[in-house]
GROMACS .gro file of C-alpha atoms in nm:
model
  362
    1MET     CA    1   3.711   8.870  10.490
    2ASP     CA    2   3.726   8.490  10.502
    3PHE     CA    3   3.988   8.299  10.310
    4VAL     CA    4   3.887   8.172   9.965
    5ARG     CA    5   4.089   7.898   9.800
    6PRO     CA    6   4.218   7.954   9.446
    7SER     CA    7   4.094   7.724   9.173
    8LYS     CA    8   4.304   7.539   8.919
    9GLN     CA    9   4.341   7.610   8.549
   10ASP     CA   10   4.276   7.313   8.323
   11LEU     CA   11   4.574   7.109   8.204
   12THR     CA   12   4.549   7.237   7.845
   13THR     CA   13   4.580   7.599   7.962
   14GLN     CA   14   4.874   7.513   8.187
   15THR     CA   15   5.048   7.339   7.896
   16LEU     CA   16   4.986   7.633   7.664
   17PHE     CA   17   5.140   7.877   7.912
   18ALA     CA   18   5.447   7.656   7.951
   19GLU     CA   19   5.479   7.655   7.571
   20LEU     CA   20   5.438   8.032   7.555
   21LEU     CA   21   5.699   8.087   7.826
   22ASP     CA   22   5.946   7.872   7.630
   23HIS     CA   23   5.881   8.089   7.322
   24VAL     CA   24   5.928   8.408   7.523
   25LYS     CA   25   6.256   8.294   7.680
   26ILE     CA   26   6.398   8.188   7.343
   27PHE     CA   27   6.276   8.511   7.183
   28GLU     CA   28   6.446   8.718   7.452
   29ALA     CA   29   6.766   8.513   7.448
   30SER     CA   30   6.799   8.567   7.073
   31ARG     CA   31   6.759   8.944   7.080
   32SER     CA   32   6.957   9.073   6.782
   33LEU     CA   33   6.942   9.325   6.501
   34GLY     CA   34   6.593   9.214   6.400
   35HIS     CA   35   6.451   9.310   6.741
   36VAL     CA   36   6.520   9.677   6.680
   37PRO     CA   37   6.186   9.844   6.595
   38GLY     CA   38   6.194  10.012   6.256
   39THR     CA   39   6.328   9.953   5.907
   40PHE     CA   40   6.603  10.058   5.668
   41VAL     CA   41   6.499  10.303   5.396
   42THR     CA   42   6.697  10.469   5.119
   43LYS     CA   43   6.686  10.827   5.002
   44THR     CA   44   6.842  10.953   4.682
   45ILE     CA   45   6.998  11.296   4.716
   46LYS     CA   46   7.154  11.451   4.407
   47GLY     CA   47   7.162  11.111   4.243
   48ILE     CA   48   7.339  10.938   4.536
   49PRO     CA   49   7.150  10.680   4.748
   50TYR     CA   50   7.179  10.701   5.128
   51TYR     CA   51   7.058  10.468   5.400
   52TYR     CA   52   6.836  10.589   5.686
   53PHE     CA   53   6.680  10.395   5.970
   54GLN     CA   54   6.312  10.479   6.014
   55ALA     CA   55   6.109  10.397   6.325
   56SER     CA   56   5.766  10.478   6.462
   57ILE     CA   57   5.762  10.564   6.832
   58PRO     CA   58   5.460  10.540   7.064
   59GLY     CA   59   5.221  10.825   6.992
   60GLY     CA   60   5.243  10.786   6.613
   61GLU     CA   61   5.554  10.995   6.550
   62THR     CA   62   5.801  10.872   6.284
   63ARG     CA   63   6.171  10.942   6.310
   64GLN     CA   64   6.460  10.882   6.075
   65ALA     CA   65   6.829  10.848   6.160
   66TYR     CA   66   7.102  10.883   5.900
   67ILE     CA   67   7.312  10.566   5.857
   68GLY     CA   68   7.541  10.636   5.565
   69LYS     CA   69   7.599  10.630   5.194
   70GLN     CA   70   7.483  10.310   5.025
   71SER     CA   71   7.761  10.051   5.008
   72PRO     CA   72   7.798   9.673   4.982
   73THR     CA   73   7.851   9.655   5.359
   74LEU     CA   74   7.532   9.849   5.440
   75ASP     CA   75   7.345   9.648   5.175
   76ARG     CA   76   7.436   9.328   5.366
   77VAL     CA   77   7.330   9.483   5.699
   78ALA     CA   78   6.995   9.589   5.555
   79ALA     CA   79   6.941   9.244   5.400
   80GLN     CA   80   7.026   9.070   5.729
   81PHE     CA   81   6.789   9.302   5.913
   82ALA     CA   82   6.505   9.225   5.671
   83ALA     CA   83   6.563   8.848   5.703
   84GLU     CA   84   6.568   8.856   6.083
   85LYS     CA   85   6.265   9.083   6.088
   86SER     CA   86   6.069   8.833   5.882
   87SER     CA   87   6.166   8.545   6.113
   88LEU     CA   88   6.071   8.748   6.421
   89ALA     CA   89   5.737   8.843   6.270
   90THR     CA   90   5.651   8.473   6.237
   91GLU     CA   91   5.757   8.406   6.597
   92GLU     CA   92   5.553   8.702   6.724
   93LYS     CA   93   5.242   8.577   6.543
   94ASP     CA   94   5.286   8.237   6.706
   95MET     CA   95   5.309   8.400   7.050
   96GLN     CA   96   5.004   8.618   6.982
   97ARG     CA   97   4.811   8.305   6.883
   98LEU     CA   98   4.912   8.135   7.207
   99CYS     CA   99   4.803   8.441   7.407
  100ALA     CA  100   4.461   8.432   7.240
  101GLN     CA  101   4.427   8.063   7.325
  102LEU     CA  102   4.532   8.127   7.682
  103ARG     CA  103   4.277   8.404   7.733
  104THR     CA  104   4.006   8.179   7.591
  105GLY     CA  105   4.118   7.899   7.823
  106GLY     CA  106   4.095   8.117   8.134
  107ALA     CA  107   4.459   8.208   8.191
  108ILE     CA  108   4.521   8.531   8.382
  109SER     CA  109   4.568   8.829   8.152
  110THR     CA  110   4.699   9.170   8.255
  111GLU     CA  111   4.527   9.498   8.171
  112ALA     CA  112   4.632   9.635   7.832
  113SER     CA  113   4.752   9.966   7.982
  114ALA     CA  114   4.984   9.789   8.227
  115VAL     CA  115   5.115   9.561   7.951
  116ARG     CA  116   5.203   9.867   7.741
  117VAL     CA  117   5.406  10.009   8.029
  118LEU     CA  118   5.581   9.680   8.103
  119GLU     CA  119   5.662   9.632   7.735
  120ALA     CA  120   5.825   9.976   7.723
  121LEU     CA  121   6.029   9.889   8.033
  122SER     CA  122   6.122   9.548   7.895
  123ASP     CA  123   6.239   9.705   7.568
  124THR     CA  124   6.488   9.918   7.762
  125GLY     CA  125   6.648   9.597   7.891
  126LEU     CA  126   6.527   9.660   8.245
  127PHE     CA  127   6.440   9.298   8.324
  128HIS     CA  128   6.768   9.171   8.180
  129ALA     CA  129   6.963   9.408   8.403
  130GLY     CA  130   6.823   9.302   8.741
  131GLY     CA  131   6.473   9.451   8.738
  132VAL     CA  132   6.205   9.235   8.902
  133LEU     CA  133   5.828   9.276   8.881
  134VAL     CA  134   5.689   9.276   9.236
  135GLY     CA  135   5.352   9.366   9.386
  136THR     CA  136   5.013   9.249   9.269
  137HIS     CA  137   5.105   9.232   8.899
  138ALA     CA  138   5.351   8.957   8.991
  139MET     CA  139   5.052   8.758   9.121
  140ALA     CA  140   4.915   8.737   8.765
  141VAL     CA  141   5.243   8.582   8.653
  142PHE     CA  142   5.244   8.343   8.950
  143GLY     CA  143   4.891   8.235   8.867
  144ASN     CA  144   4.988   8.124   8.519
  145LEU     CA  145   5.317   7.971   8.636
  146LEU     CA  146   5.133   7.766   8.900
  147GLY     CA  147   4.820   7.700   8.694
  148ALA     CA  148   4.588   7.893   8.926
  149ARG     CA  149   4.289   8.121   8.911
  150TRP     CA  150   4.305   8.354   9.209
  151ALA     CA  151   4.008   8.446   9.423
  152SER     CA  152   3.823   8.766   9.335
  153GLY     CA  153   4.010   9.081   9.435
  154ALA     CA  154   4.357   8.923   9.450
  155LEU     CA  155   4.464   9.108   9.133
  156ARG     CA  156   4.284   9.437   9.184
  157THR     CA  157   4.542   9.714   9.142
  158GLN     CA  158   4.653   9.997   8.915
  159ASP     CA  159   5.004  10.007   9.064
  160ILE     CA  160   5.300   9.862   8.876
  161ASP     CA  161   5.592   9.791   9.109
  162VAL     CA  162   5.938   9.718   8.969
  163ALA     CA  163   6.235   9.661   9.199
  164PHE     CA  164   6.612   9.666   9.148
  165PRO     CA  165   6.871   9.500   9.372
  166ALA     CA  166   7.080   9.730   9.589
  167VAL     CA  167   7.387   9.638   9.380
  168GLU     CA  168   7.322   9.683   9.009
  169VAL     CA  169   7.369   9.376   8.792
  170ALA     CA  170   7.669   9.419   8.563
  171VAL     CA  171   7.507   9.357   8.224
  172PRO     CA  172   7.679   9.538   7.934
  173ASN     CA  173   7.478   9.748   7.689
  174HIS     CA  174   7.167   9.749   7.907
  175ALA     CA  175   7.075  10.102   8.002
  176GLY     CA  176   6.775  10.315   7.936
  177ASP     CA  177   6.613  10.643   8.020
  178LEU     CA  178   6.295  10.531   8.198
  179PRO     CA  179   6.130  10.875   8.214
  180THR     CA  180   6.183  10.915   7.839
  181ALA     CA  181   6.048  10.565   7.770
  182LEU     CA  182   5.732  10.651   7.966
  183GLU     CA  183   5.697  10.986   7.790
  184ARG     CA  184   5.711  10.819   7.450
  185LEU     CA  185   5.411  10.606   7.542
  186LYS     CA  186   5.199  10.924   7.523
  187MET     CA  187   4.989  10.799   7.815
  188GLY     CA  188   5.030  11.111   8.027
  189PHE     CA  189   5.283  10.985   8.282
  190LEU     CA  190   5.404  11.250   8.523
  191PRO     CA  191   5.658  11.221   8.806
  192VAL     CA  192   5.509  11.205   9.157
  193PRO     CA  193   5.588  11.445   9.304
  194ALA     CA  194   5.720  11.666   9.025
  195LEU     CA  195   6.095  11.692   9.081
  196ASN     CA  196   6.362  11.861   8.873
  197SER     CA  197   6.592  11.662   8.644
  198ARG     CA  198   6.869  11.653   8.905
  199LYS     CA  199   6.640  11.472   9.149
  200PRO     CA  200   6.415  11.247   8.937
  201SER     CA  201   6.113  11.085   9.095
  202SER     CA  202   6.085  10.720   9.192
  203SER     CA  203   5.711  10.720   9.104
  204PHE     CA  204   5.519  10.810   8.790
  205LYS     CA  205   5.142  10.846   8.756
  206VAL     CA  206   4.913  10.883   8.456
  207ARG     CA  207   4.727  11.211   8.459
  208GLY     CA  208   4.359  11.154   8.540
  209SER     CA  209   4.407  10.781   8.601
  210ALA     CA  210   4.495  10.547   8.887
  211LEU     CA  211   4.772  10.385   8.679
  212ARG     CA  212   5.103  10.432   8.857
  213LEU     CA  213   5.459  10.301   8.828
  214ASP     CA  214   5.683  10.277   9.136
  215ILE     CA  215   6.056  10.205   9.115
  216LEU     CA  216   6.182  10.032   9.431
  217THR     CA  217   6.507   9.906   9.580
  218PRO     CA  218   6.605   9.736   9.910
  219ALA     CA  219   6.658   9.978  10.198
  220ARG     CA  220   7.010  10.043  10.315
  221ALA     CA  221   7.088  10.098  10.682
  222GLY     CA  222   7.014  10.452  10.794
  223SER     CA  223   6.866  10.578  10.466
  224GLU     CA  224   6.507  10.614  10.350
  225LYS     CA  225   6.574  10.873  10.080
  226PRO     CA  226   6.530  10.776   9.713
  227ILE     CA  227   6.845  10.637   9.554
  228PHE     CA  228   6.941  10.763   9.209
  229LEU     CA  229   7.003  10.493   8.945
  230PRO     CA  230   7.223  10.652   8.675
  231ARG     CA  231   7.175  10.359   8.437
  232TRP     CA  232   6.802  10.433   8.415
  233ASN     CA  233   6.800  10.811   8.483
  234THR     CA  234   6.553  10.766   8.764
  235ALA     CA  235   6.542  10.714   9.138
  236ALA     CA  236   6.427  10.414   9.340
  237GLN     CA  237   6.246  10.423   9.672
  238PRO     CA  238   6.418  10.207   9.938
  239LEU     CA  239   6.191   9.957  10.114
  240PRO     CA  240   6.279   9.718  10.399
  241PHE     CA  241   6.268   9.341  10.346
  242LEU     CA  242   6.278   9.380   9.967
  243ASP     CA  243   6.618   9.218   9.915
  244TYR     CA  244   6.467   8.881  10.016
  245LEU     CA  245   6.247   8.893   9.704
  246LEU     CA  246   6.522   8.978   9.458
  247GLU     CA  247   6.788   8.715   9.520
  248GLU     CA  248   6.666   8.437   9.288
  249PRO     CA  249   6.427   8.588   9.029
  250LEU     CA  250   6.242   8.364   8.785
  251PRO     CA  251   6.165   8.433   8.418
  252GLY     CA  252   5.798   8.493   8.347
  253ALA     CA  253   5.558   8.672   8.117
  254VAL     CA  254   5.256   8.897   8.146
  255ILE     CA  255   4.999   8.837   7.874
  256ASN     CA  256   4.730   9.026   7.691
  257GLY     CA  257   4.733   9.056   7.313
  258LYS     CA  258   5.097   8.949   7.324
  259PRO     CA  259   5.340   8.842   7.595
  260VAL     CA  260   5.597   9.064   7.765
  261PHE     CA  261   5.907   8.914   7.925
  262VAL     CA  262   5.957   8.994   8.296
  263HIS     CA  263   6.138   8.856   8.599
  264VAL     CA  264   5.940   8.779   8.916
  265PRO     CA  265   6.040   8.664   9.267
  266PRO     CA  266   6.004   8.298   9.368
  267PRO     CA  267   5.637   8.257   9.466
  268ALA     CA  268   5.718   8.108   9.809
  269ARG     CA  269   5.941   8.402   9.899
  270PHE     CA  270   5.668   8.637   9.781
  271ALA     CA  271   5.420   8.462  10.015
  272PHE     CA  272   5.647   8.496  10.320
  273HIS     CA  273   5.730   8.857  10.227
  274LYS     CA  274   5.359   8.940  10.223
  275LEU     CA  275   5.320   8.798  10.573
  276ILE     CA  276   5.603   9.018  10.697
  277ILE     CA  277   5.501   9.347  10.535
  278GLN     CA  278   5.135   9.318  10.634
  279GLY     CA  279   5.248   9.363  10.993
  280GLU     CA  280   5.460   9.667  10.904
  281ARG     CA  281   5.183   9.871  10.742
  282TRP     CA  282   5.033  10.160  10.935
  283ALA     CA  283   4.701  10.106  11.111
  284GLY     CA  284   4.500  10.301  10.851
  285ASP     CA  285   4.611  10.067  10.572
  286ALA     CA  286   4.401   9.770  10.681
  287ALA     CA  287   4.277   9.701  10.328
  288ARG     CA  288   4.629   9.647  10.196
  289SER     CA  289   4.725   9.438  10.496
  290SER     CA  290   4.425   9.215  10.437
  291LYS     CA  291   4.514   9.183  10.070
  292ASP     CA  292   4.872   9.090  10.165
  293VAL     CA  293   4.754   8.807  10.390
  294HIS     CA  294   4.505   8.668  10.139
  295GLN     CA  295   4.759   8.673   9.856
  296SER     CA  296   5.003   8.490  10.082
  297GLY     CA  297   4.743   8.227  10.174
  298GLN     CA  298   4.644   8.166   9.814
  299LEU     CA  299   5.007   8.113   9.714
  300PHE     CA  300   5.073   7.878  10.006
  301SER     CA  301   4.758   7.684   9.916
  302LEU     CA  302   4.891   7.611   9.566
  303LEU     CA  303   5.250   7.551   9.675
  304LEU     CA  304   5.148   7.301   9.945
  305ASP     CA  305   4.975   7.098   9.674
  306ASP     CA  306   5.244   7.098   9.409
  307ARG     CA  307   5.571   7.250   9.534
  308PRO     CA  308   5.614   7.215   9.911
  309GLY     CA  309   5.992   7.206   9.868
  310ASP     CA  310   5.979   7.566   9.745
  311ILE     CA  311   5.822   7.668  10.077
  312SER     CA  312   6.096   7.492  10.273
  313LEU     CA  313   6.372   7.659  10.072
  314ALA     CA  314   6.214   8.002  10.113
  315TRP     CA  315   6.180   7.945  10.489
  316ASP     CA  316   6.543   7.838  10.516
  317ALA     CA  317   6.652   8.158  10.339
  318LEU     CA  318   6.430   8.366  10.568
  319GLN     CA  319   6.567   8.205  10.885
  320LYS     CA  320   6.921   8.294  10.780
  321ARG     CA  321   6.823   8.661  10.799
  322GLY     CA  322   6.790   8.649  11.174
  323HIS     CA  323   6.553   8.633  11.468
  324SER     CA  324   6.365   8.952  11.378
  325TRP     CA  325   6.266   8.817  11.037
  326VAL     CA  326   6.149   8.488  11.186
  327THR     CA  327   5.946   8.665  11.455
  328LYS     CA  328   5.768   8.885  11.199
  329ALA     CA  329   5.697   8.589  10.972
  330ARG     CA  330   5.556   8.384  11.259
  331ARG     CA  331   5.327   8.673  11.355
  332GLY     CA  332   5.212   8.677  10.995
  333LEU     CA  333   5.137   8.306  11.012
  334GLY     CA  334   4.918   8.382  11.312
  335VAL     CA  335   4.725   8.638  11.109
  336LEU     CA  336   4.693   8.385  10.827
  337LYS     CA  337   4.539   8.139  11.073
  338SER     CA  338   4.297   8.405  11.199
  339ILE     CA  339   4.140   8.457  10.854
  340GLY     CA  340   4.051   8.089  10.832
  341PHE     CA  341   4.337   7.957  10.620
  342PRO     CA  342   4.247   7.587  10.631
  343ARG     CA  343   4.599   7.448  10.590
  344THR     CA  344   4.775   7.629  10.872
  345GLU     CA  345   4.862   7.306  11.056
  346GLU     CA  346   5.001   7.151  10.739
  347LEU     CA  347   5.213   7.458  10.672
  348LEU     CA  348   5.344   7.471  11.029
  349ASN     CA  349   5.431   7.102  11.020
  350LEU     CA  350   5.625   7.158  10.699
  351LEU     CA  351   5.818   7.441  10.861
  352SER     CA  352   5.869   7.250  11.188
  353ILE     CA  353   5.778   7.548  11.406
  354ASP     CA  354   5.552   7.595  11.706
  355ARG     CA  355   5.192   7.700  11.653
  356PRO     CA  356   5.157   8.080  11.651
  357ARG     CA  357   4.877   8.233  11.848
  358SER     CA  358   4.605   8.401  11.646
  359PRO     CA  359   4.624   8.779  11.699
  360ASP     CA  360   4.359   8.946  11.909
  361ARG     CA  361   4.136   9.135  11.668
  362ASN     CA  362   3.932   9.308  11.938
   0.00000   0.00000   0.00000
C-alpha cells in the first residue's frame, strides 16, 4: 500500500477544537460535588423527612443511597449540589454544541460505542491517575490536535487500548473497579479469557462484537505475565517499549455527541513507537505492521510542517534509551522510505542520521 498524505482541517474547525479542549480541561479541573451523577431526594417516613441520593446507572437501573435525617447542614449540601448541577448543565450544553459544530466541520469523531466505554473509564478517574489512551483511538485525538484528516483506514479499529505507567501515579481519591464500570454499561463486556476474581483479565470483549478493551503497562525485565493493579481491580498486560509513550502525556478529548477527557502520548513519540513495534510483530501480522508504518508516516508528515521541534525532542528521548532502540527506529525509517514516504530525506536531515537502507521486500 502506497503512502497517502493526510489532509488539513479548515482553520475554523481547528479553532473550534482548541476551544472545546479548553472547555474540557476546565471542566475536568473543576470536578466537584456537582459532577456526581444523580440528585438529592427526600422521603418522609413516619412524619420525619430523610435525605437520599438517587442515581441512574447505565442500563436504566435507579439506585438510592441513604444520606441522613433532614437538617440545616444537609439542606445546604443539597442546595449547593443543585446550584453546581445547574452550572454544569450549561457547560455541558456548550460542549455538546461545539461537538456538533466540529462534526459538521469535518473533525474526527469516535464511534459512539467506544466513547461510551471511554466515558465510563474517565468517570472512574482513570485518566487523572496516570492512564493514557494509546493505539488507533489516540490517532483520532492526534488528528484533531494537529488539525488533520487522516487517510482512509488509519482509524479502522474496534480495539480500545489504555496504558498505565509501571509505577502508579500517586493521586489521592482516584480508584475504581474497572470490571464493575464495564458491567454497568450493559454492553455485554466479558473478560478475555474468563478468569476468576483472584486473577482478573487484562482484556474485555463485548459479546458478539469486535469491540474490545485492553489494559496495558510497560514490560518489566523478565516478566510477561499480567500485572495486577489493585487500584482498578484489574490486570494489565506488559508490553515492551511502552514506557516511552507514557512519560509526558498530553490532555486531549475524544468527541461524538459530547467530549470525553483523555490523556494521549506526544504525537512524535507515538510515531517513533509505531516504527519500532512494526518490526517486532510476528510475520503473520503484516496488516498491523503496515498500519503502524502508515500511521507513523502520516504523523511525521503533519509534524514536519508545523512542529518539527517535537520530532527532535522525541528522537533525543529515544536515543537516551540506548543503541537497541536507535537501531530498531532506524530500521523502521527504512520501512517508511520503502512505502514511498515522500519526506524521508527531510526527516533524516532533521534527525542528523545516516540514510537507512530500504528493506528487501522480496
